[in-house]
Short mmCIF file of C-alpha atoms and ligand atoms in Angstrom, two decimals:
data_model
loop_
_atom_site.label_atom_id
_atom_site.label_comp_id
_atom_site.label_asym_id
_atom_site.label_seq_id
_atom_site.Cartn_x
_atom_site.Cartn_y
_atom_site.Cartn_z
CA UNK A 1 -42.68 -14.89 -52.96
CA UNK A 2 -42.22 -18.50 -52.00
CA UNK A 3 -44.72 -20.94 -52.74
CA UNK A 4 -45.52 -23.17 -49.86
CA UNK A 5 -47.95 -26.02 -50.66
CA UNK A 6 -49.13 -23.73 -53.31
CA UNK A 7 -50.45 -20.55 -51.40
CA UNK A 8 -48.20 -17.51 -51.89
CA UNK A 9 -48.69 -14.08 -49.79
CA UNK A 10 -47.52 -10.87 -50.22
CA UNK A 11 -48.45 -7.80 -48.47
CA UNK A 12 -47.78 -4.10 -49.18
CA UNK A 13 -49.12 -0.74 -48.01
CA UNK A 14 -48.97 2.27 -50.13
CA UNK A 15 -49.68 6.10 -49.33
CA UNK A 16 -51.88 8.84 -50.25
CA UNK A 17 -50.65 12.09 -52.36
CA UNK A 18 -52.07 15.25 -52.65
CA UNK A 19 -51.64 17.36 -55.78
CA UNK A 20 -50.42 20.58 -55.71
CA UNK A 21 -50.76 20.48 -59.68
CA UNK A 22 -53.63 19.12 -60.42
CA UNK A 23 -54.80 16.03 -62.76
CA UNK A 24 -58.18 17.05 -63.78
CA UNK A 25 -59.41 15.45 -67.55
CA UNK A 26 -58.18 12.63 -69.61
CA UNK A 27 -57.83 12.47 -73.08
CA UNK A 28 -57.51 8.15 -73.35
CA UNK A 29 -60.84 6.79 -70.65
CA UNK A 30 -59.90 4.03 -71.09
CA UNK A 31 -56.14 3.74 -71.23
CA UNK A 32 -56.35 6.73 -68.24
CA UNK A 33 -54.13 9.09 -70.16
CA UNK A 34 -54.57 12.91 -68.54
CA UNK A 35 -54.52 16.13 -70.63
CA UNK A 36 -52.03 17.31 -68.31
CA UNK A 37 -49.19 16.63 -66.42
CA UNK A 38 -49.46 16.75 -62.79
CA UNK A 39 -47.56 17.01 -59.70
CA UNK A 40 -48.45 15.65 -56.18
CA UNK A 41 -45.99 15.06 -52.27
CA UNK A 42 -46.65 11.85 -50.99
CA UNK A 43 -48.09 11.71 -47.50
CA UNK A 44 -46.53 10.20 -44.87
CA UNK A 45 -48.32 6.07 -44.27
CA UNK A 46 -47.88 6.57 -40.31
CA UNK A 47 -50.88 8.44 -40.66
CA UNK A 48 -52.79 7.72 -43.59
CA UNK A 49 -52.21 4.55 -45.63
CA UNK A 50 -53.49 1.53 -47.43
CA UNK A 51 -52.81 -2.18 -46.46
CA UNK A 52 -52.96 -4.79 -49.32
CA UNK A 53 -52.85 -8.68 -49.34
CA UNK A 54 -52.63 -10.34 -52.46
CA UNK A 55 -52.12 -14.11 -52.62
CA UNK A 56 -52.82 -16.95 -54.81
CA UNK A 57 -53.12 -20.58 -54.15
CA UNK A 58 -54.14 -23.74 -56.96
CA UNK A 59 -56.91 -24.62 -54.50
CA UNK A 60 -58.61 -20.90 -54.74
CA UNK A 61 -61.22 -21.43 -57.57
CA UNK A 62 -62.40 -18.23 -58.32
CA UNK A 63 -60.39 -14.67 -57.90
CA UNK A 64 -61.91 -12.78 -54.99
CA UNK A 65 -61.40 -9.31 -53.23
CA UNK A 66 -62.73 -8.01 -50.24
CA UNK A 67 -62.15 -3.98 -49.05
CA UNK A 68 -62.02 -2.74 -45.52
CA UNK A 69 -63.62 -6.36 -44.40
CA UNK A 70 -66.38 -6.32 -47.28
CA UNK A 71 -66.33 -8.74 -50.56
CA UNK A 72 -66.17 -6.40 -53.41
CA UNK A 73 -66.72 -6.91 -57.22
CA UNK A 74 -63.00 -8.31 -58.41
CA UNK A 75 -64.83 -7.97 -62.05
CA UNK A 76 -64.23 -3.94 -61.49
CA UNK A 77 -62.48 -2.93 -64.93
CA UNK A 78 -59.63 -1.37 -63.27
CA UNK A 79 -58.79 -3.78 -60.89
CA UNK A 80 -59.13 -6.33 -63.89
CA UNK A 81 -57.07 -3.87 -65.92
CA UNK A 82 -54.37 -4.37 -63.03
CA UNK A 83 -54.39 -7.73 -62.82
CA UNK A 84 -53.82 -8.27 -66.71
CA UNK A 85 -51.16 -5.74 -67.14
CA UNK A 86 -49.11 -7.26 -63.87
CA UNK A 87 -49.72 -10.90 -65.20
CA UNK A 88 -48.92 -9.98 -68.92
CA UNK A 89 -45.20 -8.45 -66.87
CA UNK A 90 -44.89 -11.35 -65.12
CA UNK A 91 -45.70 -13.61 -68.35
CA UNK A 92 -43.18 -11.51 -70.30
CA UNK A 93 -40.51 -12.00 -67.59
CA UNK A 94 -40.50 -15.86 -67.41
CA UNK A 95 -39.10 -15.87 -71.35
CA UNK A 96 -43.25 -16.83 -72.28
CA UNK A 97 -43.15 -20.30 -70.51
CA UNK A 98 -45.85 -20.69 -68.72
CA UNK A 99 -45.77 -22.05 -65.15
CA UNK A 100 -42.29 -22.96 -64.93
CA UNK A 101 -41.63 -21.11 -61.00
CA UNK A 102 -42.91 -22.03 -58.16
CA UNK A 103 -46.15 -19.66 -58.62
CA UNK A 104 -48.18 -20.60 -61.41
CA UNK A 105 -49.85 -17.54 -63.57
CA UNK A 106 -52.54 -19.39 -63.50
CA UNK A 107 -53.83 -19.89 -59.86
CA UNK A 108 -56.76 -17.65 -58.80
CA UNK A 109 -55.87 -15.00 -56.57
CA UNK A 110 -57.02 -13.49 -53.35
CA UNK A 111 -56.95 -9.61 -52.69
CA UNK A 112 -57.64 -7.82 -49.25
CA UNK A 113 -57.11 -4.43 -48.81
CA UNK A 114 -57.70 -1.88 -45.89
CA UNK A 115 -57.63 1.81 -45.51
CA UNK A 116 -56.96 3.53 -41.52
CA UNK A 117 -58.66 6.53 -43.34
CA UNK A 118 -62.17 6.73 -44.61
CA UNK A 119 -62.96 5.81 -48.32
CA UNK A 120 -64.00 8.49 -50.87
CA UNK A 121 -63.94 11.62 -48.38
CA UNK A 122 -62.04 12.73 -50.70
CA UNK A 123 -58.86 11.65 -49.15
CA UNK A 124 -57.36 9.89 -52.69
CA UNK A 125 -58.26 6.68 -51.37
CA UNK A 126 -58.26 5.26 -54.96
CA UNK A 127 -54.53 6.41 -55.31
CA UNK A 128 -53.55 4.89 -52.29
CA UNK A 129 -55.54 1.57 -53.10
CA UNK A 130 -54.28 1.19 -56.39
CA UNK A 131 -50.80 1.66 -55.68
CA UNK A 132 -51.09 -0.66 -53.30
CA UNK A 133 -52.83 -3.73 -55.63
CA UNK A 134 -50.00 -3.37 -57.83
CA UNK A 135 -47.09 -3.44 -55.41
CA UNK A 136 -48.85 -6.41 -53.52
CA UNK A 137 -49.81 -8.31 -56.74
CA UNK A 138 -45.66 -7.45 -58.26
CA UNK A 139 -44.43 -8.49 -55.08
CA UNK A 140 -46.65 -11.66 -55.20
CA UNK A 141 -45.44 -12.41 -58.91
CA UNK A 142 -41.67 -11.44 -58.32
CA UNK A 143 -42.10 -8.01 -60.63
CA UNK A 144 -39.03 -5.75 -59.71
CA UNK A 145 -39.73 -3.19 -62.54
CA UNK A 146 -41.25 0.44 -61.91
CA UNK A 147 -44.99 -0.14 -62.15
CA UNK A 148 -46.31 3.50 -62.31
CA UNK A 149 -47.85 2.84 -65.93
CA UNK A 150 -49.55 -0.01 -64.12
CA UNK A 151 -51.31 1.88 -61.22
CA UNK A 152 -52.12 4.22 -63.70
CA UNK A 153 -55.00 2.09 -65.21
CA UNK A 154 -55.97 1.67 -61.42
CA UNK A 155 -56.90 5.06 -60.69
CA UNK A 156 -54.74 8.10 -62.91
CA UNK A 157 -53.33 10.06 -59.55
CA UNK A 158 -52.12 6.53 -58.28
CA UNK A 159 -49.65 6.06 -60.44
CA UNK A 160 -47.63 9.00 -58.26
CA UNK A 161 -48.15 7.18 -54.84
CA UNK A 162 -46.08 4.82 -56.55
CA UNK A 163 -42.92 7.00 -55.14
CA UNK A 164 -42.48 8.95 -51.81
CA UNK A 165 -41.78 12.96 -51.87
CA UNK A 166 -42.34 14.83 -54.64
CA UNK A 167 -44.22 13.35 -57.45
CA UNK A 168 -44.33 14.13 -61.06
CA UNK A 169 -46.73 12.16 -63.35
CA UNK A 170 -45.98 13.07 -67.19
CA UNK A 171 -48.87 12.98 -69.57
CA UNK A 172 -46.53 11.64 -72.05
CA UNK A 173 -47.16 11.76 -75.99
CA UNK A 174 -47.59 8.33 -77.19
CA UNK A 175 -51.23 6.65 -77.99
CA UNK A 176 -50.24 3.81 -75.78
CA UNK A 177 -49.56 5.48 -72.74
CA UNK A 178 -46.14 3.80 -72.35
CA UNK A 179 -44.60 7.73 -71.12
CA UNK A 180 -47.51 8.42 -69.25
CA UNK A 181 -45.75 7.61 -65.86
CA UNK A 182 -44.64 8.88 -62.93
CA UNK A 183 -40.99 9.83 -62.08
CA UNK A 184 -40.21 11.16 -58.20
CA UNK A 185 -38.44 14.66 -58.48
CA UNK A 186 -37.32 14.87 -55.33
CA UNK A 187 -37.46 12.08 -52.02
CA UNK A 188 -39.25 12.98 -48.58
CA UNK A 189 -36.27 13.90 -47.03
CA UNK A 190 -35.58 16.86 -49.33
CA UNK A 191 -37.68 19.06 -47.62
CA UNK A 192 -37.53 18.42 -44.12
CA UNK A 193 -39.15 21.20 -42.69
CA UNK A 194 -42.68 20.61 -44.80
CA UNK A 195 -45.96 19.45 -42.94
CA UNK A 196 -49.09 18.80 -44.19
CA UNK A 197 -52.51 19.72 -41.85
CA UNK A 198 -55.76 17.76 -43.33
CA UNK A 199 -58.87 19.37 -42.40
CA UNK A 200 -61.49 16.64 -42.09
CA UNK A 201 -64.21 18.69 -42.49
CA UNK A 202 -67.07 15.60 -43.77
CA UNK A 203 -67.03 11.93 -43.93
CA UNK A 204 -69.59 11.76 -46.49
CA UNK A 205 -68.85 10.07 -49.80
CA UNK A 206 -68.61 12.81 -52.60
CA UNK A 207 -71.55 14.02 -54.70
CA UNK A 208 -69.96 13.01 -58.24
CA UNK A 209 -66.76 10.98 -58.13
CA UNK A 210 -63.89 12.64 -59.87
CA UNK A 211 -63.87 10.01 -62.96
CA UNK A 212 -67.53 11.21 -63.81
CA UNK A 213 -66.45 14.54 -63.04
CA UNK A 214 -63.34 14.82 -65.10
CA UNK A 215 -65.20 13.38 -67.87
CA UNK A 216 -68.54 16.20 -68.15
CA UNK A 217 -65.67 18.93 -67.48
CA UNK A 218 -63.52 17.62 -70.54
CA UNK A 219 -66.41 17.33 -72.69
CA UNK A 220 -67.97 20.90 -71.87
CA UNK A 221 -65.20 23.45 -70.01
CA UNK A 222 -63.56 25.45 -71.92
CA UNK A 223 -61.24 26.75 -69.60
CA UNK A 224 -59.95 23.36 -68.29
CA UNK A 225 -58.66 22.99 -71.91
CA UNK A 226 -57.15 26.44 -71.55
CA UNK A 227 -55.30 24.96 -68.21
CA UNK A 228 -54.32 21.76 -70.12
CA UNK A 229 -52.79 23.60 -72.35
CA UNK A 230 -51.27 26.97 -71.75
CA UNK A 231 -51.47 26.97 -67.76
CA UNK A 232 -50.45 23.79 -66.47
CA UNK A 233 -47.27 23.73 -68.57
CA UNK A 234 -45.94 26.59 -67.72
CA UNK A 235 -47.09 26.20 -63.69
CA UNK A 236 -45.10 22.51 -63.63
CA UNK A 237 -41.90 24.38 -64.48
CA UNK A 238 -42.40 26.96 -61.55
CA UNK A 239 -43.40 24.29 -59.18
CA UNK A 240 -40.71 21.97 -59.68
CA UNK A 241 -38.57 24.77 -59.31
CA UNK A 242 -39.86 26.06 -56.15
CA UNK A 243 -39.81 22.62 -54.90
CA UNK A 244 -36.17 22.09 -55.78
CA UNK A 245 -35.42 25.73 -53.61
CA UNK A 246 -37.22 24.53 -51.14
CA UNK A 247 -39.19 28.07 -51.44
CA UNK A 248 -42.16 28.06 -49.30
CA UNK A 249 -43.62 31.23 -50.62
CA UNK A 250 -43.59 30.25 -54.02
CA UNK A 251 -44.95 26.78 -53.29
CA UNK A 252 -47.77 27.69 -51.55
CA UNK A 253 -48.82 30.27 -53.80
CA UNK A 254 -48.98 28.29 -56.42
CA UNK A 255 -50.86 25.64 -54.14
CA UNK A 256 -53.59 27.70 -53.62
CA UNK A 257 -53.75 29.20 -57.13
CA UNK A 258 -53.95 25.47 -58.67
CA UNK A 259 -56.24 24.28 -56.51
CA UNK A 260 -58.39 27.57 -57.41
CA UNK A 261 -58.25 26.93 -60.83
CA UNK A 262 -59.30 23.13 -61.00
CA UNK A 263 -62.54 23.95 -58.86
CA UNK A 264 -62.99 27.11 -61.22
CA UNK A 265 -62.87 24.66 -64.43
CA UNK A 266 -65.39 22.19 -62.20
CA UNK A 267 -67.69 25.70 -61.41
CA UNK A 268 -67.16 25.75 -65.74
CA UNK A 269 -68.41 22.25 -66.50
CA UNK A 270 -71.83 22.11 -67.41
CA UNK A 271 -73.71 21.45 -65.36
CA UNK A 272 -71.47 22.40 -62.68
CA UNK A 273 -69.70 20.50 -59.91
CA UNK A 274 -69.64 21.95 -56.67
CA UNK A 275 -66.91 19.63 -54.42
CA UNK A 276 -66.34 23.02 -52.05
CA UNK A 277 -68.54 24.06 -49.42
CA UNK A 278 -69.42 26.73 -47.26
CA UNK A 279 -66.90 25.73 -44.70
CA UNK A 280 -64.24 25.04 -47.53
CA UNK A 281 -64.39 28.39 -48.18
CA UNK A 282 -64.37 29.44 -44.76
CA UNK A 283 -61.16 27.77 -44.52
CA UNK A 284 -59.89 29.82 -47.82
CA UNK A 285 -60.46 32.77 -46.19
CA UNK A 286 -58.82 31.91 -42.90
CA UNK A 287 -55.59 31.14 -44.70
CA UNK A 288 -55.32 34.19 -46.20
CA UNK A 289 -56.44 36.46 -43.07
CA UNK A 290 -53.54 34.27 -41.61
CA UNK A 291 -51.04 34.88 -44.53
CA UNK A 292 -51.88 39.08 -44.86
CA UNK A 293 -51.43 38.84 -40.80
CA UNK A 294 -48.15 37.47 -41.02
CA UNK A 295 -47.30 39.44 -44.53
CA UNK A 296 -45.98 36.25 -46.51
CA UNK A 297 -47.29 32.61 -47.64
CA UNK A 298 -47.15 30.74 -44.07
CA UNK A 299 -50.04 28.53 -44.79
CA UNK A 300 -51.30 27.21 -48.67
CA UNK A 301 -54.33 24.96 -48.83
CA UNK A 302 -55.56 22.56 -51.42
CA UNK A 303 -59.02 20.77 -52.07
CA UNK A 304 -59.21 17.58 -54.33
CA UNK A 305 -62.63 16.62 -55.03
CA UNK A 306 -64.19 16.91 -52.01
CA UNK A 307 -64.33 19.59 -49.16
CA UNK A 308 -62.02 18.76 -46.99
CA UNK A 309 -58.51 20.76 -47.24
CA UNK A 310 -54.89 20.14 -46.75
CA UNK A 311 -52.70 22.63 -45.48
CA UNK A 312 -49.41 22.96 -46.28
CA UNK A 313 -47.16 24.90 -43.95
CA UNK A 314 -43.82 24.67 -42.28
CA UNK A 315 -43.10 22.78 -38.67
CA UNK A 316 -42.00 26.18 -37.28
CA UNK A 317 -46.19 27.45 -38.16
CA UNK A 318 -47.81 23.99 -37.23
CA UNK A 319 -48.96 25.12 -33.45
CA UNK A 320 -50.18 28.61 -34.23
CA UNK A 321 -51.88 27.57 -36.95
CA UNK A 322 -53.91 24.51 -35.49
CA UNK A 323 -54.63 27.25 -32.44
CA UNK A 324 -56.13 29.37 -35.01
CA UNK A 325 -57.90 26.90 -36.53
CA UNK A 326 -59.17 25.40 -33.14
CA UNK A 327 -60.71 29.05 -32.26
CA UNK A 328 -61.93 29.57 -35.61
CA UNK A 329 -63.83 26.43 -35.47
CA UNK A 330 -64.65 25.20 -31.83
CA UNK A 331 -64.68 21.23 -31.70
CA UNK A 332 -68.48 20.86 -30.71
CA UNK A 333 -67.48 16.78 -28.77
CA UNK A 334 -64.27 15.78 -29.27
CA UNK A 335 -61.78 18.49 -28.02
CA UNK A 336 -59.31 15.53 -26.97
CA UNK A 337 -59.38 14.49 -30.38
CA UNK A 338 -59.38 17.64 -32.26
CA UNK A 339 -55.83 16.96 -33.30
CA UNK A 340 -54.34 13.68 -34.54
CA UNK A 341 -51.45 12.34 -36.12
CA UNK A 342 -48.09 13.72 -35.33
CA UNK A 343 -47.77 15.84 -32.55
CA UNK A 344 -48.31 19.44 -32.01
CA UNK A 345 -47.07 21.43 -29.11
CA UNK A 346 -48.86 24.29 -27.29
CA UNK A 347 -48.84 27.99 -28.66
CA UNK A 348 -50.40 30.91 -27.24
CA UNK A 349 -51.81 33.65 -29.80
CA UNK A 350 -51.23 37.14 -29.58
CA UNK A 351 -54.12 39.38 -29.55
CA UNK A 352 -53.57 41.34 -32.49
CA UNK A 353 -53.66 37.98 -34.55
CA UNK A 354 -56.98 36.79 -33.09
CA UNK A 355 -58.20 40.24 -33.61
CA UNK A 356 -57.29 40.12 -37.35
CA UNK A 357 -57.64 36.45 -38.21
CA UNK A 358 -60.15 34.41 -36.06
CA UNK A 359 -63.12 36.57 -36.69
CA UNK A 360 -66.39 34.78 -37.06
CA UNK A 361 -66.13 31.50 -35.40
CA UNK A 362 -68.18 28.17 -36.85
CA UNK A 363 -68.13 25.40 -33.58
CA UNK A 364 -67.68 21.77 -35.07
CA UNK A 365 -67.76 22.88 -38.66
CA UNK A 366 -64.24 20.94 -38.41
CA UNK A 367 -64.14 17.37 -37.27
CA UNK A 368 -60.84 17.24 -36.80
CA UNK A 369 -57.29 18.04 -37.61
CA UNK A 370 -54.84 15.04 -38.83
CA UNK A 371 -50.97 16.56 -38.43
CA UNK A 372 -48.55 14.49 -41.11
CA UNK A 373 -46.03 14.89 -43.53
CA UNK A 374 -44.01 14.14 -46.69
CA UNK A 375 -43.66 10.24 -46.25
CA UNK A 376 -42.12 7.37 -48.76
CA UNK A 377 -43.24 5.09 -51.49
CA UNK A 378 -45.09 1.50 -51.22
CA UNK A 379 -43.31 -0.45 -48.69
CA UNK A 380 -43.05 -4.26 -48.33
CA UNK A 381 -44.83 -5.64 -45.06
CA UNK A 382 -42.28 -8.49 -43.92
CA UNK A 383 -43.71 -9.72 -41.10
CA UNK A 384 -46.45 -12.85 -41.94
CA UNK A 385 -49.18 -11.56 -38.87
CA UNK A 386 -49.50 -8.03 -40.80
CA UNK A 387 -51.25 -10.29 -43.60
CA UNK A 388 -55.09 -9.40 -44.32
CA UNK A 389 -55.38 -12.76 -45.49
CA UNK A 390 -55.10 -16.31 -43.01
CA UNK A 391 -53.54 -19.57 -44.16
CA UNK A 392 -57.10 -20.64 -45.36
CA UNK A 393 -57.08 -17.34 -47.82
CA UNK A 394 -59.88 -15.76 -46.20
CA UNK A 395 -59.75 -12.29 -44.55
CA UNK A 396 -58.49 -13.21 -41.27
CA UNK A 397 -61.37 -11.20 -38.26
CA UNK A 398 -60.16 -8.20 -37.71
CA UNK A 399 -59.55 -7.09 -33.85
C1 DP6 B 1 -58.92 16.06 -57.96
O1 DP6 B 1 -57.21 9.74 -59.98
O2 DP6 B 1 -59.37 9.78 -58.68
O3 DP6 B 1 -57.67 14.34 -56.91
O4 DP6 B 1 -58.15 8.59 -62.92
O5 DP6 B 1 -60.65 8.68 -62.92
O6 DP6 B 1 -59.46 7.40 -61.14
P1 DP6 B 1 -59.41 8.59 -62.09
O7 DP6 B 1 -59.41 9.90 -61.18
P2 DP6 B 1 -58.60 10.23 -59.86
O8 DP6 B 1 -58.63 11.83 -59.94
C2 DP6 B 1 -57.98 12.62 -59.00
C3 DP6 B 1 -58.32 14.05 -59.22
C4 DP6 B 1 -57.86 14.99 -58.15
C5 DP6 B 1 -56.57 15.71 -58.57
C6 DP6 B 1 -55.29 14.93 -58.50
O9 DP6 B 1 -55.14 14.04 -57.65
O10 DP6 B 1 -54.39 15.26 -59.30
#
């Protein structure tokens, strides 16, 4: 980024991913090193992403950072942990002399992020934030290198919305955490055919956050160290397989099973964390009525920590399936607005499958429905009006 009379801008945005292996426990707190390896798809930033401005200037004299509008604490540990790590790269790339480009190391810095989704509904909105401070603070600095390792000390599933498509993270061996990064295993446009439903069934921020969480279920369940180490090996192998075929039925199977399994090992933390609720499980159970209907794996869900669930199905199952899920749970208000996103076209269900599927329906237990899909990495925001932050460095009023 150019320096003009010493105020440099950059501005990224950065997607959400959901894992379909999940990273549950870390063994390093502090360095964010998992137990496990884990496996996410990147979701598509046309309909859920984060929007980051990071800029510095000689005349800023303290570092600042406001989120969705609101000054927040830039003395957060992980942001600080980001800043130091992209600053120590940046250091490390100018041969150790300090200040001799255009941007000094040295100036304060500005940060302003937004979401278009809301924050902590269990939507990964750390992920997507994270990723998106360090590709707006490498861009800012000049950094060309692969910054997973970075996000990583952001927020641990962040590191993987550091690539579009399908997303490995490797726990990696080393004390350091230098292979404890992310590598894409295949791009968005492998698998054209996948779409991803996300049932907002609550706004509410989540009872325990998942760093908490992770933490009590490490210290006390003894089946998530059973997954850590016999399961989740042997399930990344299967999954990047089915992936790579392209194999819906194995896939979602092995959705739903891993999903199962991390809120089992959360039901096995003591005390227990509940993140599903009754219509979570509704949901569960509507899937598979819909998948013994149809006698094969048309629809796999998965629940991060929080109740609301992604669906994962094909574009040829998108319209009967958001009919189903429309009957099943009849928008109370907002019928118009039931279904966001991409579009979906009209389907009329046969008897027999509302006979065996929708049977006991619960009116506005679903908010609504956003339709989306694999999507890319971080992406550089060229155009100077998309910046969060004005010429004066301040969040510019939002419209
Ligand atoms: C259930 O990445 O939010 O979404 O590393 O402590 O910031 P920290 O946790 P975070 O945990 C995400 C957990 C999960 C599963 C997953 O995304 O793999």
């Amino acid at each position: 980024m150019a320096a003009e009379r010493g105020l440099a801008m950059a501005t990224c945005t950065a997607p959400v991913n959901i894992a379909v292996i999940k990273y549950w426990g870390k063994r390093d707190t502090d360095l964010i090193l998992p137990i496990n390896s884990s496996l996410s798809v990147t979701l598509h930033q046309d309909q859920l992403k984060t929007t980051t401005t990071a800029a510095a200037s000689r005349d800023f004299t303290e570092d600042r950072l406001w989120l969705n509008g609101k000054e927040a604490d830039v003395g957060h540990p992980r942001v600080q942990a980001c800043l130091r790590e992209v600053r120590r790269l940046a250091r490390k790339r100018r041969g150790g002399g300090e200040d001799t480009a255009a941007l000094s190391l040295s100036y304060k810095i500005h940060i302003a992020s937004e979401n278009n989704f809301p924050t902590a509904a269990g939507l990964a909105s750390s992920a997507a934030g994270y990723a998106c401070l360090v590709s707006a603070l490498a861009r800012l600095y000049g950094l060309e290198e692969e910054l997973s390792e970075v996000a990583r000390r952001g927020s641990g599933s962040a590191c993987r919305s550091m690539f579009g498509g399908f997303v490995q993270w490797q726990r990696g061996e080393r004390p350091d955490g230098t292979d404890s990064l992310a590598l894409q295993v295949a791009p968005e446009t492998h698998w054209p055919e996948l779409r991803v439903l996300v049932l907002v069934v609550s706004e509410e921020k989540k009872p325990v956050g998942s760093t908490a969480g992770m933490q009590t279920s490490v210290e006390t369940s003894p089946l998530l160290k059973h997954r850590a180490e016999v399961v989740v090996p042997e399930r990344l192998a299967q999954m990047m397989q089915h992936i790579r075929d392209r194999d819906f039925e194995g896939f979602g199977q092995l959705a739903m099973r891993d999903s199962n399994q991390f809120h089992a090992t959360c039901l096995d933390t003591f005390p227990p964390i509940f993140y599903l609720t009754d219509v979570s499980r509704h949901i569960i159970a509507l899937a598979h009525r819909y998948n013994a209907h149809h006698g094969h794996t048309k629809v796999a869900y998965s629940f991060d920590a929080g109740p609301n669930a992604v669906i994962f199905t094909l574009a040829d199952t998108v319209a009967e399936f958001v009919e189903v899920v429309r009957r099943s749970f009849p928008p109370s208000t907002n019928g118009d607005q039931f279904v966001r996103g991409l579009p979906v076209g009209s389907a009329t269900l046969l008897p027999e499958l509302v006979g065996a599927v929708v049977t006991e329906p619960v009116p506005g237990a679903v908010q609504y429905i956003l339709h989306t899909k694999p999507g890319p990495g971080p992406q550089l925001v060229d155009d100077p009006s998309q910046h969060l932050l004005g010429a004066d460095g301040l969040p510019r009023s939002r419209a």
